[in-house]
Short mmCIF file of C-alpha atoms in Angstrom, two decimals:
data_model
loop_
_atom_site.label_atom_id
_atom_site.label_comp_id
_atom_site.label_asym_id
_atom_site.label_seq_id
_atom_site.Cartn_x
_atom_site.Cartn_y
_atom_site.Cartn_z
CA MET I 1 -20.18 -29.28 5.38
CA ILE I 2 -17.35 -31.29 3.78
CA THR I 3 -17.48 -28.98 0.75
CA GLY I 4 -17.24 -25.99 3.12
CA LEU I 5 -14.22 -27.49 4.90
CA TYR I 6 -12.59 -28.29 1.57
CA GLN I 7 -13.16 -24.69 0.37
CA SER I 8 -11.68 -23.31 3.62
CA PHE I 9 -8.66 -25.60 3.29
CA LYS I 10 -8.19 -24.54 -0.35
CA ARG I 11 -8.36 -20.88 0.66
CA PHE I 12 -5.86 -21.50 3.49
CA VAL I 13 -3.38 -23.18 1.11
CA PHE I 14 -3.82 -20.35 -1.41
CA ASP I 15 -3.22 -17.70 1.29
CA VAL I 16 -0.11 -19.49 2.58
CA ASP I 17 1.22 -19.74 -0.99
CA GLN I 18 0.57 -16.04 -1.65
CA LEU I 19 2.06 -15.01 1.71
CA SER I 20 5.20 -17.06 1.01
CA ARG I 21 5.66 -15.46 -2.41
CA PHE I 22 5.04 -12.00 -0.98
CA SER I 23 7.51 -12.62 1.87
CA ALA I 24 10.16 -13.75 -0.61
CA ARG I 25 9.60 -10.53 -2.61
CA MET I 26 9.93 -8.51 0.58
CA VAL I 27 13.25 -10.14 1.45
CA LEU I 28 14.54 -9.70 -2.13
CA SER I 29 13.55 -6.03 -2.03
CA LEU I 30 16.12 -5.52 0.75
CA PHE I 31 18.84 -5.92 -1.86
CA GLY I 32 19.50 -3.47 -4.66
CA ARG I 33 18.65 0.17 -5.06
CA PRO I 34 17.20 2.58 -4.14
CA VAL I 35 17.61 2.21 -0.39
CA TYR I 36 14.94 4.18 1.48
CA LEU I 37 17.06 5.20 4.46
CA ALA I 38 14.87 8.08 5.66
CA GLU I 39 11.75 5.87 5.62
CA THR I 40 13.64 3.12 7.50
CA MET I 41 14.81 5.53 10.21
CA GLU I 42 11.29 6.95 10.51
CA GLN I 43 9.85 3.45 10.92
CA MET I 44 12.51 2.55 13.51
CA TYR I 45 11.48 5.60 15.50
CA LEU I 46 7.75 4.90 15.15
CA ILE I 47 8.09 1.23 16.05
CA GLY I 48 10.82 1.54 18.69
CA ILE I 49 9.96 4.73 20.54
CA GLY I 50 6.24 4.33 19.85
CA SER I 51 6.10 0.89 21.48
CA LEU I 52 8.53 1.64 24.32
CA PHE I 53 5.96 2.80 26.90
CA LEU I 54 3.69 -0.17 26.17
CA VAL I 55 6.56 -2.65 26.52
CA ILE I 56 7.82 -1.06 29.75
CA LEU I 57 4.34 -1.02 31.27
CA THR I 58 3.53 -4.62 30.41
CA GLY I 59 7.07 -5.77 31.29
CA ILE I 60 7.03 -4.33 34.79
CA PHE I 61 3.60 -5.66 35.76
CA ALA I 62 4.08 -9.07 34.13
CA GLY I 63 7.49 -9.38 35.85
CA GLN I 64 6.02 -8.45 39.22
CA GLY I 65 3.10 -10.82 38.83
CA LEU I 66 5.38 -13.67 37.85
CA ALA I 67 7.81 -12.97 40.72
CA LEU I 68 4.93 -12.85 43.18
CA GLN I 69 3.66 -16.27 42.03
CA PHE I 70 7.16 -17.81 42.11
CA SER I 71 8.04 -16.37 45.52
CA MET I 72 4.85 -17.80 47.11
CA GLU I 73 5.49 -21.23 45.62
CA LEU I 74 9.23 -21.28 46.39
CA ALA I 75 8.56 -20.19 50.00
CA ASP I 76 6.69 -23.49 50.59
CA PHE I 77 9.88 -25.37 49.74
CA GLY I 78 12.17 -22.93 51.52
CA SER I 79 13.81 -22.12 48.17
CA LYS I 80 13.14 -18.39 47.84
CA ASN I 81 16.82 -17.88 46.99
CA TYR I 82 16.07 -19.43 43.59
CA LEU I 83 13.64 -16.65 42.67
CA GLY I 84 16.26 -14.82 40.58
CA ARG I 85 17.15 -17.96 38.63
CA LEU I 86 13.52 -18.73 37.84
CA MET I 87 12.81 -15.14 36.87
CA ALA I 88 15.82 -14.95 34.56
CA LEU I 89 14.93 -18.25 32.92
CA SER I 90 11.25 -17.56 32.39
CA VAL I 91 11.62 -13.90 31.42
CA ILE I 92 14.58 -14.22 29.05
CA ARG I 93 13.50 -17.44 27.39
CA GLU I 94 9.71 -16.98 27.26
CA LEU I 95 7.96 -14.01 28.83
CA GLY I 96 10.11 -11.19 27.40
CA PRO I 97 10.07 -12.31 23.75
CA ILE I 98 6.40 -13.30 23.84
CA LEU I 99 5.29 -10.14 25.60
CA ALA I 100 7.30 -7.79 23.39
CA GLY I 101 6.28 -9.77 20.26
CA LEU I 102 2.58 -9.66 21.08
CA MET I 103 2.64 -5.99 22.08
CA VAL I 104 4.42 -5.00 18.86
CA ALA I 105 2.09 -7.27 16.86
CA ALA I 106 -0.95 -5.60 18.41
CA ARG I 107 0.28 -2.06 18.01
CA VAL I 108 2.52 -2.06 14.95
CA ALA I 109 0.93 -4.78 12.78
CA ALA I 110 -2.42 -2.98 13.02
CA GLY I 111 -0.80 0.31 12.03
CA ILE I 112 1.12 -1.14 9.10
CA THR I 113 -1.87 -3.02 7.65
CA ALA I 114 -4.21 -0.05 8.08
CA GLU I 115 -1.75 2.41 6.49
CA ILE I 116 -0.84 0.26 3.49
CA GLY I 117 -4.44 -0.95 3.09
CA SER I 118 -5.73 2.65 3.00
CA MET I 119 -3.09 3.55 0.44
CA LYS I 120 -4.23 0.62 -1.68
CA SER I 121 -7.91 1.46 -1.48
CA SER I 122 -7.22 5.07 -2.55
CA ASN I 123 -5.00 3.99 -5.49
CA GLN I 124 -1.86 5.44 -3.89
CA LEU I 125 0.00 2.15 -4.41
CA ASP I 126 -0.90 2.25 -8.11
CA ALA I 127 0.25 5.88 -8.24
CA LEU I 128 3.63 4.83 -6.82
CA THR I 129 3.90 2.05 -9.42
CA ALA I 130 2.98 4.52 -12.16
CA PHE I 131 5.95 6.65 -11.05
CA GLY I 132 8.24 3.64 -11.42
CA VAL I 133 8.51 3.11 -7.65
CA ASP I 134 8.32 -0.47 -6.35
CA PRO I 135 5.76 -0.18 -3.50
CA ILE I 136 7.19 -3.26 -1.75
CA ARG I 137 10.69 -1.76 -1.69
CA LYS I 138 9.37 1.66 -0.71
CA LEU I 139 6.85 0.64 1.96
CA ALA I 140 7.47 -2.94 3.09
CA ALA I 141 11.27 -3.17 3.15
CA PRO I 142 11.79 -0.21 5.54
CA ARG I 143 9.20 -1.68 7.90
CA LEU I 144 10.86 -5.10 7.77
CA ILE I 145 14.31 -3.65 8.59
CA ALA I 146 12.86 -1.46 11.36
CA LEU I 147 11.06 -4.42 12.95
CA VAL I 148 14.09 -6.72 12.71
CA VAL I 149 16.17 -4.09 14.54
CA MET I 150 13.62 -2.82 17.03
CA VAL I 151 11.78 -5.98 18.20
CA PRO I 152 14.97 -7.53 19.71
CA VAL I 153 15.84 -4.15 21.29
CA LEU I 154 12.35 -3.87 22.79
CA THR I 155 12.60 -7.47 24.01
CA VAL I 156 15.88 -6.76 25.83
CA ILE I 157 14.23 -3.72 27.45
CA CYS I 158 11.18 -5.80 28.37
CA ASP I 159 13.45 -8.52 29.87
CA PHE I 160 15.33 -5.94 31.92
CA ILE I 161 12.16 -4.23 33.17
CA ALA I 162 10.45 -7.55 34.04
CA ILE I 163 13.53 -8.74 35.96
CA MET I 164 13.65 -5.41 37.79
CA GLY I 165 9.94 -5.83 38.57
CA GLY I 166 10.86 -9.19 40.07
CA TRP I 167 13.65 -7.50 42.05
CA VAL I 168 11.06 -5.17 43.67
CA ILE I 169 9.01 -8.22 44.74
CA ALA I 170 12.16 -10.04 45.92
CA LEU I 171 13.17 -7.06 48.04
CA PHE I 172 9.86 -6.00 49.59
CA ILE I 173 7.66 -9.11 49.60
CA ALA I 174 10.01 -12.12 49.50
CA HIS I 175 12.47 -10.23 51.76
CA LEU I 176 15.55 -11.30 49.82
CA THR I 177 18.66 -9.17 49.56
CA SER I 178 19.51 -7.51 46.24
CA THR I 179 22.73 -9.50 46.08
CA THR I 180 20.92 -12.84 46.48
CA TYR I 181 18.39 -11.99 43.76
CA MET I 182 20.85 -10.45 41.32
CA SER I 183 23.49 -13.15 41.65
CA ALA I 184 20.80 -15.76 41.00
CA VAL I 185 19.69 -13.82 37.91
CA ASN I 186 23.32 -13.54 36.82
CA ALA I 187 23.80 -17.29 37.13
CA LYS I 188 21.22 -17.86 34.42
CA LEU I 189 22.47 -15.25 31.95
CA THR I 190 24.20 -17.98 29.95
CA PHE I 191 24.97 -17.96 26.22
CA GLY I 192 22.15 -20.41 25.50
CA ASN I 193 19.51 -18.42 27.37
CA VAL I 194 20.55 -15.10 25.86
CA PHE I 195 20.71 -16.72 22.41
CA ILE I 196 17.18 -18.14 22.62
CA GLY I 197 15.97 -14.83 24.07
CA LEU I 198 17.32 -12.91 21.07
CA LEU I 199 16.53 -15.49 18.40
CA LYS I 200 12.82 -15.44 19.16
CA PRO I 201 12.23 -11.66 18.74
CA PHE I 202 14.29 -11.76 15.55
CA VAL I 203 11.96 -14.44 14.13
CA PHE I 204 8.86 -12.63 15.50
CA ALA I 205 9.94 -9.44 13.70
CA PHE I 206 9.83 -11.26 10.35
CA ILE I 207 6.42 -12.75 11.18
CA ILE I 208 4.93 -9.34 12.10
CA ALA I 209 6.42 -7.65 9.01
CA PHE I 210 5.39 -10.36 6.53
CA ILE I 211 1.82 -10.74 7.80
CA SER I 212 1.04 -7.05 8.37
CA CYS I 213 2.45 -5.92 5.01
CA TYR I 214 0.82 -8.80 3.12
CA LYS I 215 -2.56 -8.03 4.67
CA GLY I 216 -2.17 -4.35 3.78
CA PHE I 217 -1.13 -5.00 0.18
CA THR I 218 -3.98 -7.47 -0.37
CA ALA I 219 -6.73 -5.55 1.45
CA THR I 220 -9.88 -5.26 -0.67
CA GLY I 221 -13.37 -3.92 -0.10
CA GLY I 222 -12.78 -0.26 0.77
CA THR I 223 -12.81 1.04 4.34
CA LYS I 224 -14.61 -2.02 5.68
CA GLY I 225 -12.11 -4.30 3.96
CA VAL I 226 -9.16 -2.38 5.44
CA GLY I 227 -10.71 -2.75 8.91
CA ARG I 228 -11.16 -6.48 8.37
CA ALA I 229 -7.59 -6.87 7.08
CA THR I 230 -6.25 -4.98 10.12
CA THR I 231 -8.08 -7.25 12.58
CA GLU I 232 -6.95 -10.36 10.70
CA SER I 233 -3.38 -9.08 10.60
CA VAL I 234 -3.17 -8.70 14.40
CA MET I 235 -4.94 -12.00 15.00
CA ILE I 236 -2.84 -14.05 12.57
CA ALA I 237 0.44 -12.42 13.66
CA SER I 238 -0.33 -13.08 17.35
CA ILE I 239 -1.31 -16.71 16.82
CA THR I 240 1.70 -17.32 14.55
CA ILE I 241 4.02 -15.82 17.17
CA LEU I 242 2.72 -18.23 19.81
CA ILE I 243 3.03 -21.25 17.50
CA VAL I 244 6.51 -20.29 16.27
CA ASN I 245 7.58 -19.58 19.87
CA PHE I 246 6.89 -23.21 20.73
CA ILE I 247 8.67 -24.48 17.60
CA VAL I 248 11.77 -22.33 18.25
CA THR I 249 11.89 -23.47 21.88
CA LYS I 250 11.64 -27.11 20.82
CA VAL I 251 14.33 -26.73 18.13
CA VAL I 252 16.72 -24.90 20.46
CA PHE I 253 16.15 -27.45 23.22
CA THR I 254 16.93 -30.24 20.75
CA PHE I 255 20.10 -28.76 19.28
CA LEU I 256 21.49 -26.43 21.98
CA LYS I 257 20.54 -28.24 25.17
CA GLY I 258 24.14 -28.24 26.39
CA TYR I 259 24.32 -24.43 26.36
CA LEU I 260 21.12 -23.76 28.32
CA MET K 1 0.63 4.83 -30.46
CA ILE K 2 -1.65 2.66 -28.32
CA ARG K 3 -3.12 -0.54 -29.73
CA LEU K 4 -5.32 -3.08 -27.97
CA GLU K 5 -5.58 -6.41 -29.80
CA ASN K 6 -8.36 -8.80 -28.70
CA VAL K 7 -7.76 -7.99 -25.04
CA THR K 8 -9.57 -10.12 -22.50
CA PHE K 9 -9.07 -9.45 -18.79
CA GLY K 10 -10.87 -9.91 -15.50
CA TYR K 11 -10.58 -9.99 -11.74
CA GLY K 12 -10.68 -13.37 -10.02
CA ASP K 13 -12.71 -15.64 -12.28
CA THR K 14 -14.92 -12.84 -13.60
CA PRO K 15 -14.04 -11.39 -17.01
CA VAL K 16 -14.29 -7.59 -17.15
CA LEU K 17 -13.12 -7.00 -20.73
CA ARG K 18 -13.85 -9.36 -23.61
CA GLU K 19 -11.95 -9.31 -26.92
CA VAL K 20 -11.52 -5.53 -26.94
CA SER K 21 -9.57 -4.06 -29.87
CA PHE K 22 -8.93 -0.45 -30.88
CA ARG K 23 -6.03 1.84 -31.70
CA ILE K 24 -5.11 5.41 -30.88
CA ALA K 25 -2.72 7.14 -33.27
CA PRO K 26 0.11 9.37 -31.98
CA GLY K 27 -1.13 12.86 -31.07
CA GLU K 28 -4.74 11.70 -31.05
CA SER K 29 -7.04 12.00 -28.07
CA ARG K 30 -9.74 9.51 -27.22
CA VAL K 31 -12.61 9.33 -24.77
CA ILE K 32 -13.57 5.92 -23.43
CA MET K 33 -17.20 5.93 -22.33
CA GLY K 34 -19.63 3.44 -20.95
CA PRO K 35 -21.86 2.73 -17.99
CA SER K 36 -20.34 2.24 -14.52
CA GLY K 37 -18.69 -1.15 -14.15
CA SER K 38 -18.33 -1.69 -17.89
CA GLY K 39 -14.52 -2.01 -17.71
CA LYS K 40 -13.44 1.49 -18.81
CA SER K 41 -10.93 2.13 -16.02
CA THR K 42 -9.47 -1.34 -16.50
CA ILE K 43 -8.35 -0.29 -19.98
CA LEU K 44 -6.24 2.51 -18.48
CA ARG K 45 -4.69 0.09 -15.97
CA LEU K 46 -3.81 -2.26 -18.83
CA ILE K 47 -2.24 0.55 -20.87
CA LEU K 48 -0.10 1.52 -17.86
CA GLY K 49 0.87 -2.11 -17.24
CA LEU K 50 -0.67 -2.17 -13.74
CA ASP K 51 -2.61 -5.25 -14.83
CA ARG K 52 -1.76 -7.85 -17.46
CA PRO K 53 -4.35 -9.15 -19.95
CA TRP K 54 -5.53 -12.75 -19.77
CA SER K 55 -5.23 -12.88 -23.54
CA GLY K 56 -4.54 -10.48 -26.37
CA LYS K 57 -1.99 -7.68 -26.43
CA VAL K 58 -1.68 -4.11 -25.25
CA LEU K 59 0.91 -2.38 -27.43
CA VAL K 60 2.35 0.99 -26.44
CA ASP K 61 4.56 2.46 -29.17
CA GLY K 62 4.67 -1.01 -30.73
CA ARG K 63 5.86 -2.76 -27.55
CA ASP K 64 3.79 -5.35 -25.74
CA ILE K 65 3.55 -3.88 -22.25
CA ALA K 66 2.84 -7.29 -20.67
CA ALA K 67 6.23 -8.53 -21.93
CA LEU K 68 8.17 -5.65 -20.36
CA LYS K 69 9.76 -5.85 -16.93
CA GLY K 70 11.90 -3.75 -14.60
CA ALA K 71 13.76 -0.84 -16.18
CA GLU K 72 12.10 -1.28 -19.60
CA LEU K 73 8.64 -1.00 -18.06
CA ARG K 74 9.68 2.00 -15.95
CA ASP K 75 11.10 3.73 -19.04
CA LEU K 76 7.88 3.19 -20.97
CA ARG K 77 5.78 4.43 -18.05
CA LYS K 78 7.83 7.64 -18.02
CA ARG K 79 6.12 8.61 -21.26
CA ILE K 80 2.69 8.15 -19.70
CA GLY K 81 1.13 10.29 -16.99
CA MET K 82 -1.81 8.93 -15.05
CA VAL K 83 -4.43 10.89 -13.15
CA PHE K 84 -6.38 8.46 -11.01
CA GLN K 85 -9.97 8.90 -9.93
CA ASP K 86 -9.98 11.27 -6.91
CA GLY K 87 -6.33 12.10 -7.68
CA ALA K 88 -4.72 9.34 -5.55
CA LEU K 89 -2.56 11.98 -3.86
CA PHE K 90 -0.20 10.73 -1.15
CA ASP K 91 -2.22 11.80 1.87
CA SER K 92 0.69 11.94 4.32
CA MET K 93 2.60 14.40 2.11
CA THR K 94 2.04 18.10 1.50
CA ILE K 95 0.86 19.39 -1.87
CA GLY K 96 4.43 20.47 -2.65
CA GLU K 97 5.82 17.03 -1.83
CA ASN K 98 3.10 15.41 -3.93
CA VAL K 99 3.70 17.56 -7.00
CA GLY K 100 7.48 17.27 -6.70
CA TYR K 101 7.39 13.58 -5.71
CA TYR K 102 9.10 12.21 -8.81
CA GLN K 103 11.76 14.93 -8.73
CA PHE K 104 12.51 14.34 -5.03
CA GLU K 105 12.70 10.61 -5.69
CA TYR K 106 14.78 10.49 -8.86
CA SER K 107 16.41 13.81 -9.75
CA LYS K 108 19.61 15.28 -8.34
CA LYS K 109 18.09 18.77 -8.19
CA THR K 110 18.25 20.72 -4.93
CA ASP K 111 15.13 21.11 -2.81
CA ASP K 112 14.97 24.81 -3.74
CA GLN K 113 15.09 24.00 -7.46
CA ILE K 114 12.32 21.45 -7.10
CA GLU K 115 10.22 23.86 -5.04
CA GLY K 116 10.57 26.46 -7.81
CA GLU K 117 9.35 23.94 -10.39
CA VAL K 118 6.48 22.89 -8.12
CA ARG K 119 5.37 26.52 -7.79
CA GLN K 120 5.49 26.98 -11.58
CA MET K 121 3.47 23.82 -12.08
CA LEU K 122 0.87 24.89 -9.51
CA GLN K 123 0.49 28.16 -11.42
CA PHE K 124 0.14 26.23 -14.68
CA VAL K 125 -2.81 24.27 -13.28
CA ASP K 126 -4.32 27.52 -11.92
CA LEU K 127 -3.73 26.78 -8.26
CA ASP K 128 -2.51 29.23 -5.65
CA THR K 129 1.15 28.57 -4.81
CA GLU K 130 0.26 29.23 -1.16
CA LEU K 131 -1.24 25.72 -1.17
CA ILE K 132 2.23 24.20 -1.33
CA ASP K 133 2.40 23.40 2.41
CA ARG K 134 -1.19 22.20 2.76
CA LEU K 135 -2.23 18.55 3.01
CA PRO K 136 -4.47 16.95 0.34
CA GLU K 137 -7.34 16.55 2.84
CA GLU K 138 -7.54 20.35 3.12
CA LEU K 139 -8.32 20.74 -0.61
CA SER K 140 -11.58 20.44 -2.52
CA GLY K 141 -12.14 17.61 -5.01
CA GLY K 142 -11.47 19.85 -8.02
CA MET K 143 -8.26 21.18 -6.49
CA ARG K 144 -7.06 17.65 -5.75
CA ARG K 145 -7.60 16.65 -9.40
CA ARG K 146 -5.55 19.65 -10.52
CA VAL K 147 -2.78 18.78 -8.06
CA ALA K 148 -2.81 15.24 -9.47
CA ILE K 149 -2.47 16.64 -13.00
CA ALA K 150 0.40 18.87 -11.84
CA ARG K 151 2.11 15.87 -10.22
CA ALA K 152 1.81 13.80 -13.39
CA LEU K 153 3.10 16.66 -15.55
CA LEU K 154 6.10 17.48 -13.38
CA SER K 155 7.10 13.83 -13.06
CA THR K 156 8.43 12.99 -16.51
CA ARG K 157 6.81 15.53 -18.83
CA PRO K 158 4.74 12.72 -20.40
CA SER K 159 3.61 12.71 -24.01
CA LEU K 160 0.43 10.80 -23.15
CA MET K 161 -1.87 11.41 -20.19
CA LEU K 162 -4.52 9.00 -18.94
CA PHE K 163 -7.46 10.43 -16.99
CA ASP K 164 -9.75 8.19 -14.97
CA GLU K 165 -13.11 9.90 -14.43
CA PRO K 166 -11.51 13.35 -14.09
CA THR K 167 -14.78 15.20 -13.39
CA THR K 168 -16.80 12.66 -11.42
CA GLY K 169 -18.18 14.12 -8.21
CA LEU K 170 -17.19 17.70 -9.03
CA ASP K 171 -19.52 20.71 -9.12
CA PRO K 172 -20.09 22.42 -12.53
CA GLN K 173 -17.48 25.13 -11.88
CA ALA K 174 -14.79 22.66 -10.77
CA THR K 175 -15.69 20.43 -13.76
CA ALA K 176 -15.26 23.38 -16.13
CA ASN K 177 -11.85 24.16 -14.59
CA VAL K 178 -10.60 20.59 -14.94
CA LEU K 179 -11.90 20.34 -18.53
CA ALA K 180 -10.23 23.65 -19.40
CA LEU K 181 -6.98 22.34 -17.98
CA ILE K 182 -7.16 19.14 -20.02
CA LYS K 183 -7.85 21.25 -23.14
CA LYS K 184 -4.81 23.37 -22.26
CA LEU K 185 -2.65 20.24 -22.10
CA GLN K 186 -3.87 19.14 -25.51
CA GLU K 187 -3.50 22.51 -27.21
CA GLN K 188 -0.51 24.16 -25.49
CA GLU K 189 1.59 21.17 -24.47
CA ARG K 190 0.59 18.89 -27.40
CA ILE K 191 -0.09 16.01 -25.01
CA SER K 192 -2.32 13.16 -26.17
CA VAL K 193 -5.00 12.28 -23.70
CA ILE K 194 -7.12 9.22 -23.07
CA ILE K 195 -10.07 10.02 -20.84
CA VAL K 196 -12.37 7.58 -19.17
CA THR K 197 -15.73 9.07 -18.30
CA HIS K 198 -19.44 8.41 -18.33
CA GLN K 199 -20.18 12.16 -18.62
CA ILE K 200 -21.13 12.52 -22.29
CA ALA K 201 -21.15 16.35 -22.17
CA ASP K 202 -17.52 16.32 -20.98
CA ALA K 203 -16.54 13.73 -23.56
CA VAL K 204 -17.77 15.83 -26.48
CA LYS K 205 -15.73 18.80 -25.25
CA LEU K 206 -12.49 16.85 -24.96
CA ALA K 207 -12.12 14.61 -28.00
CA ASP K 208 -13.21 13.97 -31.53
CA LYS K 209 -13.08 10.21 -31.28
CA PHE K 210 -14.87 7.94 -28.86
CA VAL K 211 -14.89 4.36 -27.71
CA ILE K 212 -17.91 2.93 -25.94
CA ILE K 213 -17.59 -0.16 -23.76
CA HIS K 214 -20.67 -2.08 -22.68
CA THR K 215 -20.41 -5.06 -20.27
CA GLY K 216 -16.77 -5.53 -21.22
CA ARG K 217 -17.29 -5.46 -24.98
CA LEU K 218 -16.41 -2.68 -27.39
CA VAL K 219 -19.67 -1.54 -28.98
CA PHE K 220 -18.50 1.66 -30.68
CA ASP K 221 -15.26 3.16 -32.00
CA GLY K 222 -15.55 6.27 -34.13
CA ASP K 223 -16.01 10.03 -34.37
CA LEU K 224 -18.89 12.29 -33.36
CA ASP K 225 -20.72 11.97 -36.69
CA GLN K 226 -20.56 8.20 -36.55
CA LEU K 227 -21.72 8.29 -32.93
CA ARG K 228 -24.68 10.46 -33.90
CA GLN K 229 -25.76 7.91 -36.50
CA CYS K 230 -24.89 4.77 -34.61
CA ALA K 231 -27.92 2.48 -34.27
CA THR K 232 -26.32 -0.18 -32.06
CA PRO K 233 -28.84 -0.83 -29.22
CA GLU K 234 -26.17 -0.66 -26.46
CA VAL K 235 -24.99 2.72 -27.77
CA GLN K 236 -28.55 3.99 -28.01
CA ASP K 237 -29.24 2.82 -24.45
CA PHE K 238 -26.15 4.60 -23.18
CA LEU K 239 -26.92 7.87 -25.01
CA SER K 240 -30.68 8.05 -24.49
CA PRO K 241 -30.73 9.40 -20.87
CA PHE K 242 -28.34 12.16 -21.92
CA ARG K 243 -30.38 13.00 -25.02
CA GLN K 244 -33.59 13.07 -23.00
CA SER K 245 -32.17 15.42 -20.35
CA VAL K 246 -30.70 17.74 -23.00
CA GLY K 247 -34.04 17.66 -24.86
CA GLU K 248 -35.84 18.58 -21.64
CA VAL K 249 -33.48 21.48 -21.01
CA ILE K 250 -34.00 22.81 -24.56
CA LYS K 251 -37.79 22.28 -24.40
CA ARG K 252 -37.97 24.43 -21.27
CA ASN K 253 -35.90 27.16 -22.94
CA PHE K 254 -33.31 26.91 -20.20
CA VAL K 255 -30.34 27.21 -22.55
#
């Protein structure tokens, strides 16, 4: 058993080392030429527009669910007027980034790993290399840029939709006026809250890009191996997002407490 | 010229090639044969610099390919065309985009100019130019191999072409077409070819010199006469099923 644990630990350290090196190569590939603009725009469209419906759908129902819970609890204390403040805080700081991050991780990370993994198993990556094309610059860099741009955009949309979902609950179930709800929301749109709400999706975008591309480029074992890599990619990206979310929150609370 | 000097290489901890040495003179063609899993395809990957040997050297035109990086490696690769097993066509691109890939990527030619060259190249490999807008999945195995050859040829007009199992999985007619095309490259275009195959009948048609790899070791390097007389047990083992089936065909007066 101890030998098994040691082997697992060794494999984990090796994977982290390889992932770090691969991530560094991905970041370096952003500099220099050629720049694959068409591929980047295509990926922005696929990631942004492709995930929009999913993010809107989850945002609206998660926002409504959260608002419903808060309104019931606040009613006991006669503090329903604070619903907007609580919604803004929880959605902008936590729910929006996490929800958008996990949705993109589930949808996009799976797609990226499967696509690159299939290309690897059919020697298409080697064919690119044989033509003098750097596969990381050609395939991974456009996806990294697209994610870094689109995940924060999707998060802002998710925040907005979730807060509007809360507004529906405030209006029809908590029986608050629009002005009461919106002014409470507005009171919490501070620099610190908006900063933490945009920092998180930015970091999540790197996590999704690094893990999904790495898993695609290192997929082995044919079709079955690509399937396994795809599952692992979504699982690892999702778990990492949750862990990093906590770390970012803790760091921001430590250093930017005065702005929150 | 290609020269392998005591090349040892493997995947993970498992060695695939052990102390392999041979040389291929300029203009010469060579067939690398051996049973499945013997390390034949790995030799092509080493020549192209896709993998680096654990020890020993792979010299292409006198330059150690493992020591080259960046632009130098790209320049050297421009002289080599590679046709992967099953073609390795880019499956999200049309046949036209596949064949003209290198030109679209690197040249300053207009799209119309490139399309003209793609059509010419499709004709050269005996494919209908109407296929230009089709996707690779719509083509047969033999057609995909010919598209892959066209793509390699139009890329940099290489002086050396590497073929990894070019006829594996093809029917006799498609095999004959691909072999005829490789012959055409050798005779009309004066391109040297290195072919990896375990099809002995194909090998004899394509080259005068052969290398046989058995469990990662080189067990034969010579011409057809030397192969005929070779008494090495590994070579005999590799050739005997082919000899038996040919003998059977002759005995039954089928040919």
